[in-house]
mmCIF file of C-alpha atoms in Angstrom:
data_model
loop_
_atom_site.group_PDB
_atom_site.id
_atom_site.type_symbol
_atom_site.label_atom_id
_atom_site.label_comp_id
_atom_site.label_asym_id
_atom_site.label_seq_id
_atom_site.Cartn_x
_atom_site.Cartn_y
_atom_site.Cartn_z
ATOM 1 C CA UNK A 1 0.000 0.000 0.000
ATOM 2 C CA UNK A 2 1.430 3.341 -0.987
ATOM 3 C CA UNK A 3 0.136 6.679 0.261
ATOM 4 C CA UNK A 4 0.974 9.895 -1.525
ATOM 5 C CA UNK A 5 2.233 12.507 0.942
ATOM 6 C CA UNK A 6 -0.547 15.026 1.428
ATOM 7 C CA UNK A 7 -3.179 12.630 0.049
ATOM 8 C CA UNK A 8 -5.419 12.861 3.106
ATOM 9 C CA UNK A 9 -8.473 11.324 1.440
ATOM 10 C CA UNK A 10 -6.463 8.604 -0.411
ATOM 11 C CA UNK A 11 -7.738 9.713 -3.838
ATOM 12 C CA UNK A 12 -4.382 9.399 -5.613
ATOM 13 C CA UNK A 13 -4.428 7.288 -8.781
ATOM 14 C CA UNK A 14 -1.391 5.160 -9.632
ATOM 15 C CA UNK A 15 -0.779 4.701 -13.338
ATOM 16 C CA UNK A 16 0.712 1.417 -14.509
ATOM 17 C CA UNK A 17 3.160 1.659 -17.402
ATOM 18 C CA UNK A 18 3.660 -0.959 -20.052
ATOM 19 C CA UNK A 19 7.094 -1.927 -21.291
ATOM 20 C CA UNK A 20 8.343 -0.515 -24.582
ATOM 21 C CA UNK A 21 11.204 -2.977 -25.091
ATOM 22 C CA UNK A 22 13.634 -5.309 -23.343
ATOM 23 C CA UNK A 23 16.972 -4.841 -21.618
ATOM 24 C CA UNK A 24 19.014 -7.992 -22.315
ATOM 25 C CA UNK A 25 21.377 -9.043 -19.541
ATOM 26 C CA UNK A 26 24.004 -11.057 -21.442
ATOM 27 C CA UNK A 27 26.114 -14.016 -20.354
ATOM 28 C CA UNK A 28 27.781 -16.944 -22.091
ATOM 29 C CA UNK A 29 26.066 -20.330 -22.176
ATOM 30 C CA UNK A 30 28.196 -22.945 -20.398
ATOM 31 C CA UNK A 31 27.898 -26.706 -20.013
ATOM 32 C CA UNK A 32 28.660 -27.291 -16.347
ATOM 33 C CA UNK A 33 29.981 -30.420 -14.654
ATOM 34 C CA UNK A 34 28.923 -31.322 -11.100
ATOM 35 C CA UNK A 35 31.452 -30.243 -8.472
ATOM 36 C CA UNK A 36 33.173 -27.566 -10.607
ATOM 37 C CA UNK A 37 32.995 -23.827 -9.932
ATOM 38 C CA UNK A 38 32.216 -21.347 -12.699
ATOM 39 C CA UNK A 39 32.496 -17.558 -12.872
ATOM 40 C CA UNK A 40 29.528 -16.199 -14.806
ATOM 41 C CA UNK A 41 29.898 -12.619 -16.075
ATOM 42 C CA UNK A 42 26.817 -10.467 -16.702
ATOM 43 C CA UNK A 43 26.900 -7.476 -19.051
ATOM 44 C CA UNK A 44 24.347 -5.263 -20.810
ATOM 45 C CA UNK A 45 24.201 -2.414 -23.286
ATOM 46 C CA UNK A 46 23.432 0.392 -20.839
ATOM 47 C CA UNK A 47 23.906 3.271 -23.340
ATOM 48 C CA UNK A 48 20.311 4.535 -23.070
ATOM 49 C CA UNK A 49 19.384 2.791 -19.809
ATOM 50 C CA UNK A 50 19.061 4.796 -16.585
ATOM 51 C CA UNK A 51 18.744 1.744 -14.335
ATOM 52 C CA UNK A 52 17.379 -1.751 -13.773
ATOM 53 C CA UNK A 53 16.189 -4.101 -11.056
ATOM 54 C CA UNK A 54 15.403 -7.822 -10.969
ATOM 55 C CA UNK A 55 15.687 -11.064 -9.033
ATOM 56 C CA UNK A 56 18.259 -13.603 -10.236
ATOM 57 C CA UNK A 57 17.201 -17.144 -9.317
ATOM 58 C CA UNK A 58 19.772 -19.948 -9.101
ATOM 59 C CA UNK A 59 18.087 -23.356 -9.376
ATOM 60 C CA UNK A 60 19.385 -25.193 -6.312
ATOM 61 C CA UNK A 61 18.855 -28.563 -8.042
ATOM 62 C CA UNK A 62 21.651 -27.689 -10.475
ATOM 63 C CA UNK A 63 23.916 -25.083 -8.844
ATOM 64 C CA UNK A 64 24.650 -23.109 -5.706
ATOM 65 C CA UNK A 65 25.910 -19.577 -5.108
ATOM 66 C CA UNK A 66 29.565 -19.385 -4.010
ATOM 67 C CA UNK A 67 30.418 -15.683 -4.391
ATOM 68 C CA UNK A 68 29.383 -12.407 -6.000
ATOM 69 C CA UNK A 69 32.079 -10.341 -7.749
ATOM 70 C CA UNK A 70 31.358 -6.650 -8.223
ATOM 71 C CA UNK A 71 31.741 -4.786 -11.490
ATOM 72 C CA UNK A 72 29.857 -1.563 -12.265
ATOM 73 C CA UNK A 73 27.299 -2.726 -9.693
ATOM 74 C CA UNK A 74 28.755 -2.851 -6.173
ATOM 75 C CA UNK A 75 27.697 -4.099 -2.726
ATOM 76 C CA UNK A 76 24.929 -1.535 -2.261
ATOM 77 C CA UNK A 77 23.249 -2.801 -5.454
ATOM 78 C CA UNK A 78 22.656 -6.373 -4.223
ATOM 79 C CA UNK A 79 20.758 -8.499 -1.761
ATOM 80 C CA UNK A 80 22.253 -12.005 -1.597
ATOM 81 C CA UNK A 81 20.183 -14.852 -0.182
ATOM 82 C CA UNK A 82 22.504 -17.837 -0.591
ATOM 83 C CA UNK A 83 20.278 -20.279 1.310
ATOM 84 C CA UNK A 84 17.345 -19.523 -1.017
ATOM 85 C CA UNK A 85 19.530 -19.365 -4.150
ATOM 86 C CA UNK A 86 18.436 -15.803 -4.878
ATOM 87 C CA UNK A 87 20.164 -12.510 -5.634
ATOM 88 C CA UNK A 88 18.220 -9.274 -5.888
ATOM 89 C CA UNK A 89 19.767 -6.328 -7.677
ATOM 90 C CA UNK A 90 18.908 -2.712 -8.353
ATOM 91 C CA UNK A 91 21.297 -0.434 -10.231
ATOM 92 C CA UNK A 92 21.126 3.039 -11.678
ATOM 93 C CA UNK A 93 23.841 5.042 -13.354
ATOM 94 C CA UNK A 94 26.279 4.686 -16.198
ATOM 95 C CA UNK A 95 27.854 1.315 -16.853
ATOM 96 C CA UNK A 96 30.172 0.128 -19.571
ATOM 97 C CA UNK A 97 30.928 -3.555 -19.960
ATOM 98 C CA UNK A 98 30.675 -5.907 -17.009
ATOM 99 C CA UNK A 99 27.879 -5.298 -14.512
ATOM 100 C CA UNK A 100 28.862 -8.102 -12.103
ATOM 101 C CA UNK A 101 29.983 -11.728 -11.978
ATOM 102 C CA UNK A 102 28.601 -14.657 -10.055
ATOM 103 C CA UNK A 103 30.672 -17.616 -8.912
ATOM 104 C CA UNK A 104 28.528 -20.757 -8.798
ATOM 105 C CA UNK A 105 29.245 -24.411 -8.086
ATOM 106 C CA UNK A 106 27.480 -26.960 -10.267
ATOM 107 C CA UNK A 107 25.679 -29.617 -8.217
ATOM 108 C CA UNK A 108 24.661 -31.557 -11.341
ATOM 109 C CA UNK A 109 25.752 -31.816 -14.970
ATOM 110 C CA UNK A 110 23.633 -29.028 -16.475
ATOM 111 C CA UNK A 111 23.719 -26.076 -18.844
ATOM 112 C CA UNK A 112 23.952 -22.629 -17.289
ATOM 113 C CA UNK A 113 20.655 -21.663 -18.948
ATOM 114 C CA UNK A 114 18.966 -24.461 -16.963
ATOM 115 C CA UNK A 115 19.961 -23.008 -13.576
ATOM 116 C CA UNK A 116 19.756 -19.202 -13.979
ATOM 117 C CA UNK A 117 16.578 -17.197 -14.511
ATOM 118 C CA UNK A 118 15.549 -13.579 -14.115
ATOM 119 C CA UNK A 119 12.232 -13.112 -12.354
ATOM 120 C CA UNK A 120 10.208 -10.726 -10.237
ATOM 121 C CA UNK A 121 10.244 -13.130 -7.285
ATOM 122 C CA UNK A 122 11.391 -10.474 -4.791
ATOM 123 C CA UNK A 123 12.264 -7.449 -6.935
ATOM 124 C CA UNK A 124 10.190 -6.568 -10.010
ATOM 125 C CA UNK A 125 12.140 -7.260 -13.205
ATOM 126 C CA UNK A 126 12.124 -3.889 -14.952
ATOM 127 C CA UNK A 127 14.443 -1.277 -16.379
ATOM 128 C CA UNK A 128 14.059 2.372 -17.377
ATOM 129 C CA UNK A 129 15.569 4.310 -20.243
ATOM 130 C CA UNK A 130 17.120 7.742 -19.880
ATOM 131 C CA UNK A 131 13.875 9.092 -21.413
ATOM 132 C CA UNK A 132 11.889 7.324 -18.618
ATOM 133 C CA UNK A 133 10.400 4.530 -20.761
ATOM 134 C CA UNK A 134 9.906 1.181 -19.022
ATOM 135 C CA UNK A 135 11.676 -1.941 -20.317
ATOM 136 C CA UNK A 136 11.319 -5.631 -19.511
ATOM 137 C CA UNK A 137 14.489 -7.422 -18.358
ATOM 138 C CA UNK A 138 15.588 -10.729 -19.901
ATOM 139 C CA UNK A 139 18.560 -13.038 -19.498
ATOM 140 C CA UNK A 140 20.293 -13.695 -22.831
ATOM 141 C CA UNK A 141 22.658 -16.661 -23.072
ATOM 142 C CA UNK A 142 25.178 -16.440 -25.938
ATOM 143 C CA UNK A 143 23.809 -18.447 -28.839
ATOM 144 C CA UNK A 144 20.214 -18.384 -27.553
ATOM 145 C CA UNK A 145 17.400 -15.854 -27.647
ATOM 146 C CA UNK A 146 16.428 -13.648 -24.723
ATOM 147 C CA UNK A 147 13.910 -15.228 -22.364
ATOM 148 C CA UNK A 148 11.674 -12.656 -20.713
ATOM 149 C CA UNK A 149 10.127 -13.153 -17.302
ATOM 150 C CA UNK A 150 7.178 -15.544 -17.541
ATOM 151 C CA UNK A 151 4.707 -17.342 -15.295
ATOM 152 C CA UNK A 152 6.588 -19.440 -12.749
ATOM 153 C CA UNK A 153 5.829 -21.160 -9.452
ATOM 154 C CA UNK A 154 8.924 -21.917 -7.376
ATOM 155 C CA UNK A 155 9.621 -24.696 -4.903
ATOM 156 C CA UNK A 156 8.798 -23.750 -1.336
ATOM 157 C CA UNK A 157 11.720 -23.195 1.037
ATOM 158 C CA UNK A 158 12.450 -24.752 3.399
ATOM 159 C CA UNK A 159 11.076 -28.100 2.298
ATOM 160 C CA UNK A 160 10.032 -29.997 4.305
ATOM 161 C CA UNK A 161 8.761 -27.351 6.679
ATOM 162 C CA UNK A 162 6.903 -27.035 9.935
ATOM 163 C CA UNK A 163 4.951 -23.932 10.826
ATOM 164 C CA UNK A 164 5.886 -21.698 7.898
ATOM 165 C CA UNK A 165 7.441 -21.744 4.441
ATOM 166 C CA UNK A 166 8.051 -19.329 1.569
ATOM 167 C CA UNK A 167 6.571 -20.024 -1.865
ATOM 168 C CA UNK A 168 7.856 -17.727 -4.590
ATOM 169 C CA UNK A 169 6.125 -17.141 -7.908
ATOM 170 C CA UNK A 170 6.556 -14.863 -10.899
ATOM 171 C CA UNK A 171 3.958 -13.105 -13.031
ATOM 172 C CA UNK A 172 5.169 -11.424 -16.243
ATOM 173 C CA UNK A 173 2.949 -8.405 -15.519
ATOM 174 C CA UNK A 174 1.418 -7.047 -12.334
ATOM 175 C CA UNK A 175 -1.890 -8.839 -11.763
ATOM 176 C CA UNK A 176 -3.732 -10.838 -9.126
ATOM 177 C CA UNK A 177 -2.841 -14.468 -8.456
ATOM 178 C CA UNK A 178 -4.346 -17.258 -6.381
ATOM 179 C CA UNK A 179 -2.290 -19.923 -4.651
ATOM 180 C CA UNK A 180 -4.160 -22.899 -3.209
ATOM 181 C CA UNK A 181 -2.403 -24.924 -0.524
ATOM 182 C CA UNK A 182 -3.545 -28.374 0.556
ATOM 183 C CA UNK A 183 -2.180 -30.880 3.026
ATOM 184 C CA UNK A 184 -2.435 -34.662 3.045
ATOM 185 C CA UNK A 185 -5.446 -34.539 5.344
#
């Protein structure tokens, strides 16, 4: 819930913007072997981009986060949740070349594109141009096409759980969603 300062009768109207394009976050596709560590470099053409934000999900069935190496984006631009396999990032300003690198350890023989996804799980995946137009954010693996954020329901963590758990999901655009939870009984 947001309240505009001075909006005593809560009559403010929030306008939703639609994206006019896509900011591609680029990295090289890699075939990973279980037990090996890999440094994955992320870069983007930020010439006309004022800033971006997104959630980077690391599929824990195929890899785990070891370290985050800063580039143009530094410590204040990240939230790292190693246990959940999630990194949130928000960056604004000029950037040329490398944005950041991620060191991951493969826990299975998989392709990098099978373990990394950009979503709006914690931080909405969006970018803005210097002329204030909204962009989608997509992860582009060298040799493949950009995959924009799409509908996704993530595994609950922790699992198994007792008392409470977190179930992440992604919607490509802001809308309502229903999650139905059932137990064995």
